[in-house]
Amino acid sequence: MLTKTESIVLKTRKYSEADLIVTCLTPDKGIISAFAKSPRKTRSRFGSSLEPLTHAKISLWGKEQSMPKITQSDIINSFHELRDNFHDFINMSKLSEILIALMPEAAPNKKIFSFFLSILALIKSSEEEPKDALFIIAQARLLAITGYAPRLKGCGKCGRKSQNFYPDSGAILCSKCASSQYVRLNEAPLKIADRTLGFYTHSIEWPIVTSRRLKPHKDTLTELSAVIDMHLKYLLNKKLHSSSFLAGTERE
Ligand SMILES: [Zn+2]
């Protein structure tokens, strides 16, 4: 069966001398993996369309259950600027990895597709300077849109004001809730500065075009980045150990 869809290439790996396995994000099939003939000529149009971060219109041949084959791919936007800039490419690859790790395969989500596409366009059009903030905002928003954002707006259980983040709970907890049975007592919290909490809230609640106008302090970005990394590390560990983990993906 031949199907056509839009796609953003998240990553590729060599399968054999002649084939590639392409992992891409699509609006109507979610994340899919597909075979593609490895281009013989490095500069071929088909080959370029399989480069990571490329937005293209693709044709898939074969059943979705077994890995389909990409038979045609026409570039809508190559986003080559993001591959040519080392830091942009590293940062975008991290976003792709987060998405691959957290989004279940073949679960369509148009909102995530348009979000990812808008981030690509935003980074491409941004000046050098505000990009660090933009990438942190993008990570926070990606976690929020997939339903995995850490809860940092007051205590995650009772809403009381607190600055103590507990990675195992994925949330800030007040001292009262932290001492309850739900939290391992040997887990030391990370105290997060108020301005970092404020920046995080803006990052996930305000429209991204507004958030990118914020000029957060370098320490704020460093701190938020560390919290997100800690949260991701915990999520991915938990995912490895629990097959029911992804059941909660649908919540917003
Ligand atoms: Zn509480």
Coordinates of N, CA and C and ligand atoms in Angstrom, one line a residue:
M1 N 0.8 -1.2 0.0 CA 0.0 0.0 0.0 C 0.9 1.3 0.0
L2 N 0.5 2.2 -0.9 CA 1.3 3.4 -1.0 C 0.6 4.5 -0.2
T3 N 1.4 5.2 0.7 CA 0.8 6.3 1.5 C 1.7 7.5 1.3
K4 N 1.1 8.7 1.4 CA 1.9 9.9 1.3 C 1.7 10.7 2.6
T5 N 2.8 11.3 3.1 CA 2.7 12.1 4.3 C 3.8 13.1 4.4
E6 N 3.7 14.1 5.2 CA 4.8 15.0 5.5 C 5.7 14.4 6.5
S7 N 6.9 14.7 6.5 CA 7.8 14.2 7.5 C 9.0 15.1 7.8
I8 N 9.5 15.0 9.1 CA 10.7 15.6 9.5 C 11.7 14.5 9.9
V9 N 12.8 14.5 9.2 CA 13.8 13.4 9.6 C 14.4 13.7 10.9
L10 N 14.3 12.7 11.8 CA 14.9 12.9 13.2 C 16.3 12.3 13.2
K11 N 16.4 11.1 12.6 CA 17.8 10.6 12.5 C 17.8 9.5 11.5
T12 N 19.0 9.1 11.1 CA 19.2 8.0 10.1 C 20.3 7.2 10.6
R13 N 20.3 5.9 10.2 CA 21.4 5.0 10.4 C 21.6 4.1 9.3
K14 N 22.8 3.7 9.0 CA 23.1 2.8 7.9 C 22.5 1.4 8.3
Y15 N 21.9 0.7 7.4 CA 21.4 -0.6 7.7 C 22.3 -1.7 7.0
S16 N 22.6 -1.4 5.8 CA 23.5 -2.3 5.0 C 24.2 -1.4 4.0
E17 N 25.0 -2.0 3.1 CA 25.7 -1.1 2.2 C 24.7 -0.3 1.4
A18 N 23.5 -0.9 1.1 CA 22.6 -0.2 0.2 C 21.4 0.5 0.9
D19 N 21.2 0.3 2.2 CA 20.0 0.8 2.8 C 20.3 1.7 4.0
L20 N 19.3 2.6 4.3 CA 19.3 3.4 5.5 C 18.0 3.1 6.3
I21 N 18.1 3.2 7.6 CA 16.9 3.3 8.3 C 16.6 4.7 8.8
V22 N 15.5 5.3 8.4 CA 15.2 6.7 8.6 C 14.1 6.7 9.7
T23 N 14.4 7.5 10.8 CA 13.4 7.7 11.8 C 12.8 9.1 11.6
C24 N 11.5 9.2 11.3 CA 11.0 10.5 11.1 C 9.7 10.8 11.8
L25 N 9.4 12.0 12.0 CA 8.2 12.5 12.7 C 7.2 12.9 11.6
T26 N 6.0 12.4 11.7 CA 5.0 12.7 10.7 C 3.7 13.2 11.5
P27 N 2.9 14.0 10.8 CA 1.7 14.5 11.5 C 0.6 13.4 11.7
D28 N 0.5 12.5 10.8 CA -0.6 11.6 10.8 C -0.2 10.1 11.2
K29 N 1.1 9.9 11.4 CA 1.5 8.5 11.8 C 2.4 8.6 13.0
G30 N 2.7 9.8 13.5 CA 3.6 9.9 14.7 C 5.0 9.6 14.2
I31 N 5.8 9.0 15.1 CA 7.2 8.7 14.8 C 7.2 7.3 14.1
I32 N 7.8 7.3 12.9 CA 7.9 6.0 12.2 C 9.4 5.8 11.7
S33 N 9.7 4.5 11.6 CA 11.0 4.1 11.0 C 10.7 3.5 9.6
A34 N 11.5 3.9 8.7 CA 11.3 3.3 7.3 C 12.7 3.1 6.7
F35 N 12.7 2.1 5.8 CA 13.9 1.9 5.0 C 14.0 2.9 3.8
A36 N 15.2 3.2 3.4 CA 15.3 4.0 2.2 C 16.6 3.5 1.5
K37 N 16.6 3.5 0.2 CA 17.8 3.2 -0.5 C 18.8 4.2 -0.3
S38 N 20.0 3.7 0.2 CA 21.1 4.6 0.4 C 21.5 5.3 -0.9
P39 N 21.6 6.6 -0.9 CA 21.9 7.3 -2.2 C 23.3 6.9 -2.6
R40 N 23.5 6.6 -3.9 CA 24.8 6.3 -4.4 C 25.6 7.6 -4.6
K41 N 24.9 8.6 -5.1 CA 25.6 9.9 -5.3 C 25.3 10.7 -4.1
T42 N 26.3 11.2 -3.4 CA 26.1 12.0 -2.2 C 25.2 13.2 -2.4
R43 N 25.3 13.8 -3.6 CA 24.6 15.0 -3.8 C 23.2 14.8 -4.5
S44 N 22.7 13.6 -4.5 CA 21.4 13.3 -5.1 C 20.3 14.0 -4.3
R45 N 19.3 14.4 -5.1 CA 18.1 15.1 -4.4 C 17.5 14.2 -3.4
F46 N 17.3 12.9 -3.7 CA 16.7 11.9 -2.8 C 17.6 11.8 -1.5
G47 N 18.9 11.7 -1.7 CA 19.8 11.6 -0.6 C 19.7 12.8 0.3
S48 N 19.7 14.0 -0.3 CA 19.6 15.3 0.5 C 18.3 15.3 1.3
S49 N 17.3 14.8 0.7 CA 16.0 14.8 1.4 C 15.9 13.9 2.6
L50 N 16.9 13.1 2.8 CA 16.9 12.2 4.0 C 17.9 12.7 5.1
E51 N 18.4 13.8 4.9 CA 19.3 14.4 5.9 C 18.5 14.8 7.1
P52 N 19.1 14.6 8.4 CA 18.3 14.9 9.6 C 17.8 16.4 9.5
L53 N 16.6 16.6 10.1 CA 15.9 17.8 10.2 C 15.2 18.3 8.9
T54 N 15.4 17.5 7.8 CA 14.7 17.9 6.6 C 13.2 17.7 6.7
H55 N 12.5 18.7 6.2 CA 11.0 18.7 6.2 C 10.7 18.3 4.7
A56 N 10.0 17.2 4.5 CA 9.7 16.8 3.2 C 8.4 16.1 3.0
K57 N 8.0 15.9 1.8 CA 6.7 15.1 1.5 C 7.2 13.8 1.1
I58 N 6.9 12.7 1.8 CA 7.4 11.4 1.4 C 6.3 10.4 1.0
S59 N 6.7 9.5 0.2 CA 5.8 8.4 -0.2 C 6.3 7.1 0.5
L60 N 5.4 6.4 1.2 CA 5.8 5.1 1.8 C 5.2 4.0 1.2
W61 N 5.9 2.9 1.0 CA 5.4 1.7 0.4 C 5.5 0.5 1.4
G62 N 4.4 -0.2 1.6 CA 4.5 -1.3 2.5 C 3.6 -1.1 3.7
K63 N 3.5 -2.2 4.5 CA 2.6 -2.2 5.6 C 3.3 -1.4 6.7
E64 N 2.5 -0.7 7.6 CA 3.1 0.1 8.6 C 3.6 -0.8 9.7
Q65 N 3.0 -2.0 9.9 CA 3.5 -2.9 11.0 C 4.9 -3.4 10.7
S66 N 5.2 -3.8 9.5 CA 6.5 -4.1 9.1 C 7.1 -2.8 8.6
M67 N 8.4 -2.7 8.6 CA 9.0 -1.4 8.2 C 8.7 -1.0 6.8
P68 N 8.0 0.1 6.5 CA 7.8 0.5 5.1 C 9.0 1.0 4.5
K69 N 8.9 1.3 3.2 CA 10.0 1.8 2.5 C 9.7 3.2 1.9
I70 N 10.7 4.1 2.0 CA 10.4 5.5 1.5 C 10.8 5.4 0.0
T71 N 9.8 5.6 -0.9 CA 10.0 5.4 -2.3 C 10.3 6.8 -3.0
Q72 N 9.7 7.8 -2.4 CA 9.9 9.1 -2.9 C 10.0 10.2 -1.8
S73 N 10.7 11.2 -2.0 CA 10.8 12.2 -1.0 C 11.1 13.6 -1.6
D74 N 10.2 14.5 -1.4 CA 10.4 15.9 -2.0 C 10.6 16.9 -0.9
I75 N 11.7 17.6 -1.0 CA 12.0 18.6 0.1 C 11.0 19.7 0.1
I76 N 10.5 20.0 1.3 CA 9.7 21.2 1.5 C 10.6 22.3 2.0
N77 N 11.4 22.0 3.1 CA 12.4 22.9 3.6 C 13.6 22.1 4.1
S78 N 14.8 22.3 3.5 CA 15.9 21.4 3.9 C 16.5 21.7 5.3
F79 N 16.2 23.0 5.8 CA 16.8 23.4 7.0 C 18.3 23.1 7.1
H80 N 19.0 23.3 6.0 CA 20.4 22.9 5.9 C 21.2 23.9 6.8
E81 N 20.7 25.1 7.1 CA 21.4 26.1 7.9 C 21.6 25.5 9.3
L82 N 20.7 24.7 9.8 CA 20.8 24.1 11.1 C 21.8 22.9 11.2
R83 N 22.0 22.3 10.0 CA 23.0 21.3 10.0 C 24.4 21.9 9.8
D84 N 24.5 23.0 9.2 CA 25.8 23.7 8.9 C 26.3 24.3 10.2
N85 N 25.4 24.7 11.1 CA 25.9 25.3 12.4 C 26.0 24.2 13.5
F86 N 27.2 23.9 13.9 CA 27.5 22.8 14.8 C 26.6 22.8 16.1
H87 N 26.5 24.0 16.7 CA 25.8 24.1 18.0 C 24.3 23.9 17.7
D88 N 23.8 24.5 16.7 CA 22.4 24.3 16.3 C 22.1 22.8 16.1
F89 N 23.0 22.2 15.4 CA 22.7 20.8 15.0 C 22.8 19.9 16.3
I90 N 23.7 20.2 17.2 CA 23.8 19.4 18.4 C 22.5 19.6 19.3
N91 N 22.1 20.9 19.4 CA 20.9 21.2 20.2 C 19.6 20.6 19.6
M92 N 19.5 20.7 18.2 CA 18.4 20.1 17.6 C 18.4 18.6 17.7
S93 N 19.6 18.0 17.6 CA 19.6 16.5 17.8 C 19.2 16.1 19.2
K94 N 19.5 16.9 20.2 CA 19.0 16.6 21.5 C 17.5 16.6 21.6
L95 N 16.9 17.6 20.9 CA 15.4 17.7 20.9 C 14.9 16.5 20.2
S96 N 15.5 16.1 19.1 CA 15.0 14.9 18.4 C 15.1 13.6 19.3
E97 N 16.2 13.5 20.0 CA 16.4 12.4 20.9 C 15.4 12.3 22.0
I98 N 15.0 13.5 22.5 CA 14.0 13.6 23.6 C 12.7 13.1 23.0
L99 N 12.4 13.6 21.8 CA 11.1 13.2 21.2 C 11.1 11.7 20.9
I100 N 12.1 11.1 20.4 CA 12.2 9.7 20.1 C 12.0 8.9 21.4
A101 N 12.6 9.4 22.4 CA 12.6 8.6 23.7 C 11.2 8.7 24.4
L102 N 10.5 9.8 24.2 CA 9.3 10.0 25.0 C 8.0 9.7 24.2
M103 N 8.1 9.9 22.9 CA 6.9 9.7 22.1 C 6.7 8.3 21.7
P104 N 5.6 7.6 22.0 CA 5.5 6.2 21.5 C 5.5 6.2 20.0
E105 N 6.0 5.1 19.4 CA 6.0 5.0 17.9 C 4.6 4.9 17.4
A106 N 4.4 5.4 16.2 CA 3.1 5.3 15.5 C 1.9 5.8 16.4
A107 N 2.1 6.9 17.1 CA 1.0 7.6 17.8 C 0.9 9.0 17.2
P108 N -0.1 9.1 16.3 CA -0.2 10.4 15.6 C -0.4 11.6 16.6
N109 N 0.2 12.7 16.3 CA 0.0 13.9 17.1 C 0.4 15.1 16.3
K110 N -0.6 15.7 15.7 CA -0.4 16.8 14.8 C 0.2 18.0 15.5
K111 N -0.2 18.2 16.8 CA 0.3 19.3 17.6 C 1.8 19.2 17.8
I112 N 2.3 18.0 18.1 CA 3.8 17.8 18.2 C 4.5 18.1 16.9
F113 N 3.9 17.6 15.8 CA 4.5 17.9 14.5 C 4.6 19.4 14.2
S114 N 3.5 20.1 14.4 CA 3.6 21.5 14.1 C 4.5 22.3 15.1
F115 N 4.6 21.8 16.4 CA 5.5 22.4 17.3 C 7.0 22.2 16.9
F116 N 7.3 21.0 16.5 CA 8.7 20.7 16.1 C 9.1 21.5 14.8
L117 N 8.1 21.6 13.9 CA 8.4 22.4 12.7 C 8.5 23.9 13.0
S118 N 7.8 24.4 14.0 CA 7.9 25.8 14.3 C 9.2 26.1 15.0
I119 N 9.7 25.1 15.8 CA 11.0 25.3 16.4 C 12.1 25.3 15.4
L120 N 12.0 24.5 14.4 CA 13.0 24.5 13.3 C 13.1 25.8 12.6
A121 N 11.9 26.3 12.3 CA 11.8 27.6 11.6 C 12.3 28.8 12.5
L122 N 12.0 28.7 13.8 CA 12.4 29.7 14.7 C 13.9 29.8 14.9
I123 N 14.5 28.6 15.0 CA 16.0 28.6 15.2 C 16.6 29.1 13.9
K124 N 16.1 28.7 12.8 CA 16.7 29.1 11.5 C 16.7 30.6 11.4
S125 N 15.6 31.2 11.8 CA 15.5 32.7 11.6 C 16.1 33.5 12.8
S126 N 16.6 32.8 13.8 CA 17.1 33.5 15.0 C 18.5 34.0 14.8
E127 N 18.8 35.1 15.5 CA 20.2 35.6 15.5 C 21.0 34.7 16.5
E128 N 22.3 34.8 16.5 CA 23.1 33.9 17.4 C 22.7 34.1 18.9
E129 N 22.6 35.3 19.3 CA 22.6 35.6 20.7 C 21.4 34.9 21.5
P130 N 20.2 35.1 21.1 CA 19.1 34.5 22.0 C 18.9 33.0 21.9
K131 N 19.8 32.3 21.1 CA 19.5 30.9 20.8 C 19.6 30.0 22.0
D132 N 20.6 30.3 22.9 CA 20.7 29.4 24.1 C 19.4 29.3 24.9
A133 N 18.8 30.5 25.1 CA 17.5 30.6 25.8 C 16.4 29.8 25.0
L134 N 16.5 30.0 23.7 CA 15.4 29.4 22.8 C 15.5 27.9 22.9
F135 N 16.7 27.3 22.9 CA 16.8 25.8 23.0 C 16.3 25.3 24.4
I136 N 16.6 26.0 25.4 CA 16.1 25.6 26.7 C 14.5 25.7 26.8
I137 N 14.0 26.8 26.2 CA 12.5 27.0 26.1 C 12.0 25.8 25.3
A138 N 12.6 25.5 24.2 CA 12.1 24.4 23.3 C 12.1 23.1 24.1
Q139 N 13.1 22.8 24.9 CA 13.2 21.5 25.7 C 12.0 21.5 26.7
A140 N 11.8 22.6 27.4 CA 10.8 22.7 28.4 C 9.4 22.5 27.7
R141 N 9.2 23.1 26.6 CA 7.9 23.0 25.9 C 7.7 21.6 25.3
L142 N 8.8 21.0 24.8 CA 8.7 19.7 24.3 C 8.2 18.7 25.4
L143 N 8.8 18.9 26.5 CA 8.4 18.0 27.7 C 6.9 18.3 28.0
A144 N 6.5 19.6 28.0 CA 5.1 19.9 28.3 C 4.2 19.3 27.3
I145 N 4.5 19.4 26.0 CA 3.6 19.0 25.0 C 3.4 17.5 24.9
T146 N 4.5 16.8 25.4 CA 4.4 15.3 25.4 C 3.9 14.8 26.8
G147 N 3.6 15.7 27.7 CA 3.0 15.4 29.0 C 4.0 15.0 30.0
Y148 N 5.3 15.3 29.8 CA 6.3 14.9 30.8 C 7.0 16.1 31.5
A149 N 6.4 17.3 31.4 CA 7.1 18.4 32.0 C 7.3 18.2 33.5
P150 N 8.4 18.6 34.1 CA 8.5 18.6 35.5 C 7.6 19.7 36.1
R151 N 7.0 19.4 37.2 CA 6.1 20.3 37.9 C 6.9 21.2 38.8
L152 N 7.0 22.5 38.4 CA 7.9 23.4 39.1 C 7.1 24.6 39.6
K153 N 5.8 24.6 39.5 CA 5.0 25.8 39.9 C 4.4 25.5 41.3
G154 N 5.1 25.7 42.3 CA 4.6 25.4 43.7 C 4.7 23.9 43.9
C155 N 4.4 23.5 45.1 CA 4.5 22.1 45.5 C 3.5 21.3 44.5
G156 N 4.1 20.2 43.9 CA 3.4 19.4 43.0 C 2.2 18.6 43.6
K157 N 2.1 18.5 44.9 CA 1.0 17.8 45.6 C 0.0 18.8 46.2
C158 N 0.5 19.9 46.8 CA -0.5 20.7 47.5 C -0.5 22.2 47.0
G159 N 0.5 22.5 46.1 CA 0.5 23.9 45.6 C 1.2 24.9 46.4
R160 N 1.6 24.5 47.7 CA 2.3 25.5 48.5 C 3.6 25.9 47.9
K161 N 4.0 27.2 48.2 CA 5.2 27.7 47.6 C 6.5 26.9 48.2
S162 N 7.3 26.5 47.3 CA 8.6 25.8 47.6 C 9.5 26.0 46.5
Q163 N 10.8 25.8 46.8 CA 11.9 25.8 45.7 C 12.6 24.5 45.6
N164 N 12.1 23.5 46.4 CA 12.9 22.2 46.4 C 12.4 21.2 45.4
F165 N 13.2 20.9 44.4 CA 12.9 20.0 43.3 C 13.4 18.6 43.7
Y166 N 12.4 17.6 43.6 CA 12.8 16.2 43.8 C 12.7 15.4 42.5
P167 N 13.9 15.1 42.0 CA 13.9 14.4 40.6 C 13.0 13.1 40.6
D168 N 13.0 12.4 41.7 CA 12.2 11.1 41.7 C 10.7 11.4 41.7
S169 N 10.3 12.6 42.0 CA 8.9 12.9 42.0 C 8.6 13.7 40.7
G170 N 9.6 14.2 40.0 CA 9.5 15.0 38.9 C 8.8 16.3 39.2
A171 N 8.9 16.8 40.5 CA 8.2 17.9 40.9 C 8.9 18.6 42.1
I172 N 8.5 19.9 42.3 CA 8.8 20.6 43.5 C 7.9 20.2 44.6
L173 N 8.4 20.0 45.8 CA 7.5 19.6 46.9 C 7.8 20.5 48.1
C174 N 6.8 20.7 48.9 CA 7.0 21.5 50.1 C 7.5 20.5 51.2
S175 N 8.0 21.1 52.3 CA 8.7 20.2 53.2 C 7.6 19.2 53.8
K176 N 6.4 19.6 54.0 CA 5.4 18.7 54.5 C 5.1 17.5 53.6
C177 N 4.9 17.8 52.3 CA 4.6 16.7 51.4 C 5.9 15.9 51.1
A178 N 7.1 16.5 51.2 CA 8.3 15.8 51.0 C 8.5 14.7 52.0
S179 N 8.1 15.0 53.3 CA 8.3 14.1 54.3 C 7.2 13.0 54.3
S180 N 6.3 13.1 53.4 CA 5.3 12.0 53.4 C 5.9 10.7 52.8
Q181 N 5.1 9.7 52.8 CA 5.6 8.4 52.4 C 6.0 8.3 50.9
Y182 N 5.5 9.2 50.1 CA 5.7 9.1 48.7 C 7.1 9.4 48.2
V183 N 7.9 10.0 49.1 CA 9.2 10.4 48.7 C 10.3 9.6 49.5
R184 N 11.2 9.1 48.8 CA 12.3 8.4 49.4 C 13.1 9.4 50.3
L185 N 13.2 9.1 51.6 CA 13.8 10.1 52.5 C 15.3 10.4 52.2
N186 N 15.9 9.5 51.5 CA 17.3 9.7 51.2 C 17.6 10.6 50.0
E187 N 16.5 11.0 49.4 CA 16.6 11.8 48.2 C 16.8 13.3 48.5
A188 N 18.0 13.8 48.2 CA 18.2 15.2 48.5 C 17.6 16.1 47.4
P189 N 16.8 17.1 47.8 CA 16.2 18.0 46.8 C 17.3 19.0 46.2
L190 N 16.9 19.5 45.0 CA 17.7 20.5 44.4 C 17.0 21.8 44.6
K191 N 17.6 22.8 45.3 CA 17.0 24.1 45.5 C 17.1 25.0 44.2
I192 N 15.9 25.4 43.7 CA 16.0 26.2 42.5 C 15.7 27.6 42.8
A193 N 16.5 28.5 42.2 CA 16.3 30.0 42.4 C 14.9 30.4 41.9
D194 N 14.3 31.4 42.6 CA 13.0 31.9 42.2 C 12.9 32.4 40.7
R195 N 14.0 33.1 40.3 CA 14.0 33.6 38.9 C 14.0 32.5 37.9
T196 N 14.6 31.4 38.2 CA 14.6 30.3 37.3 C 13.2 29.7 37.2
L197 N 12.6 29.6 38.4 CA 11.2 29.0 38.4 C 10.3 30.0 37.6
G198 N 10.5 31.3 37.7 CA 9.7 32.2 36.9 C 9.9 32.1 35.4
F199 N 11.2 31.9 35.1 CA 11.5 31.8 33.6 C 10.9 30.5 33.1
Y200 N 11.0 29.4 33.8 CA 10.4 28.2 33.4 C 8.9 28.3 33.1
T201 N 8.2 28.9 34.1 CA 6.8 29.1 34.0 C 6.5 29.9 32.7
H202 N 7.2 31.0 32.4 CA 7.0 31.7 31.2 C 7.3 30.9 30.0
S203 N 8.3 30.1 30.1 CA 8.7 29.2 28.9 C 7.6 28.3 28.5
I204 N 6.9 27.7 29.4 CA 5.9 26.7 29.0 C 4.5 27.3 28.9
E205 N 4.3 28.5 29.5 CA 2.9 29.0 29.5 C 2.7 30.2 28.4
W206 N 3.8 30.9 28.1 CA 3.6 32.0 27.2 C 3.9 31.5 25.8
P207 N 3.3 32.2 24.8 CA 3.6 31.9 23.4 C 5.1 31.9 23.2
I208 N 5.7 31.0 22.4 CA 7.1 31.0 22.3 C 7.7 32.3 21.7
V209 N 7.0 32.9 20.9 CA 7.5 34.2 20.3 C 7.7 35.3 21.4
T210 N 6.8 35.2 22.4 CA 6.9 36.1 23.6 C 8.1 35.6 24.5
S211 N 8.2 34.4 24.8 CA 9.2 33.8 25.7 C 10.6 34.2 25.1
R212 N 10.8 34.1 23.8 CA 12.1 34.3 23.3 C 12.6 35.8 23.4
R213 N 11.6 36.7 23.7 CA 12.0 38.0 24.0 C 12.6 38.2 25.4
L214 N 12.4 37.3 26.3 CA 12.9 37.3 27.6 C 14.5 37.3 27.5
K215 N 15.1 38.0 28.4 CA 16.6 37.9 28.4 C 17.1 37.3 29.7
P216 N 16.9 36.0 29.8 CA 17.3 35.4 31.1 C 18.8 35.5 31.4
H217 N 19.1 35.5 32.6 CA 20.5 35.6 33.1 C 21.2 34.2 32.7
K218 N 22.5 34.2 32.4 CA 23.2 33.0 32.1 C 23.0 31.9 33.1
D219 N 23.1 32.3 34.4 CA 22.9 31.4 35.5 C 21.5 30.7 35.5
T220 N 20.5 31.5 35.1 CA 19.1 31.0 35.0 C 19.1 29.8 34.0
L221 N 19.7 30.1 32.9 CA 19.7 29.1 31.8 C 20.5 27.8 32.2
T222 N 21.6 28.0 32.9 CA 22.5 26.9 33.3 C 21.7 26.1 34.3
E223 N 21.0 26.8 35.3 CA 20.2 26.1 36.3 C 19.1 25.3 35.7
L224 N 18.3 25.9 34.8 CA 17.1 25.3 34.3 C 17.6 24.1 33.4
S225 N 18.7 24.3 32.7 CA 19.2 23.2 31.8 C 19.6 22.0 32.7
A226 N 20.2 22.2 33.9 CA 20.5 21.1 34.8 C 19.3 20.4 35.3
V227 N 18.3 21.2 35.6 CA 17.0 20.6 36.2 C 16.4 19.7 35.1
I228 N 16.3 20.2 33.9 CA 15.7 19.5 32.8 C 16.5 18.2 32.5
D229 N 17.8 18.3 32.5 CA 18.7 17.1 32.3 C 18.5 16.1 33.4
M230 N 18.3 16.5 34.6 CA 18.1 15.6 35.7 C 16.8 14.9 35.6
H231 N 15.8 15.7 35.2 CA 14.4 15.2 35.0 C 14.4 14.2 33.9
L232 N 15.1 14.5 32.8 CA 15.2 13.6 31.6 C 15.8 12.3 32.0
K233 N 16.9 12.4 32.7 CA 17.7 11.2 33.2 C 16.8 10.3 34.0
Y234 N 16.0 10.9 34.9 CA 15.1 10.1 35.7 C 14.0 9.5 34.8
L235 N 13.4 10.3 33.9 CA 12.3 9.8 33.0 C 12.8 8.6 32.2
L236 N 14.0 8.7 31.6 CA 14.5 7.6 30.8 C 14.9 6.4 31.5
N237 N 15.4 6.6 32.7 CA 15.6 5.4 33.6 C 14.4 4.7 33.9
K238 N 13.3 5.5 34.3 CA 12.0 4.9 34.7 C 11.4 4.2 33.5
K239 N 11.6 4.8 32.3 CA 11.0 4.2 31.1 C 11.7 2.8 30.8
L240 N 13.0 2.7 31.0 CA 13.7 1.5 30.8 C 13.2 0.4 31.8
H241 N 12.7 0.8 32.9 CA 12.3 -0.2 33.9 C 10.8 -0.4 34.0
S242 N 10.0 0.3 33.2 CA 8.6 0.1 33.3 C 7.9 0.2 31.9
S243 N 7.3 -0.9 31.5 CA 6.7 -0.9 30.2 C 5.4 -0.1 30.2
S244 N 4.8 0.1 31.4 CA 3.5 0.8 31.5 C 3.7 2.3 31.6
F245 N 5.0 2.7 31.5 CA 5.3 4.1 31.7 C 4.6 5.0 30.7
L246 N 4.6 4.6 29.4 CA 4.0 5.4 28.4 C 2.5 5.5 28.4
A247 N 1.9 4.8 29.3 CA 0.4 4.9 29.3 C -0.1 6.3 29.6
G248 N 0.8 7.2 30.2 CA 0.3 8.5 30.6 C 0.6 9.6 29.5
T249 N 1.1 9.1 28.3 CA 1.5 10.1 27.3 C 0.4 11.0 26.8
E250 N -0.8 10.5 26.8 CA -1.9 11.3 26.2 C -2.3 12.5 27.0
R251 N -1.9 12.6 28.3 CA -2.3 13.7 29.0 C -1.5 15.0 28.6
E252 N -2.1 16.1 28.7 CA -1.4 17.3 28.2 C -0.8 18.1 29.4
Ligands
ZN1 ZN 3.0 20.2 49.5

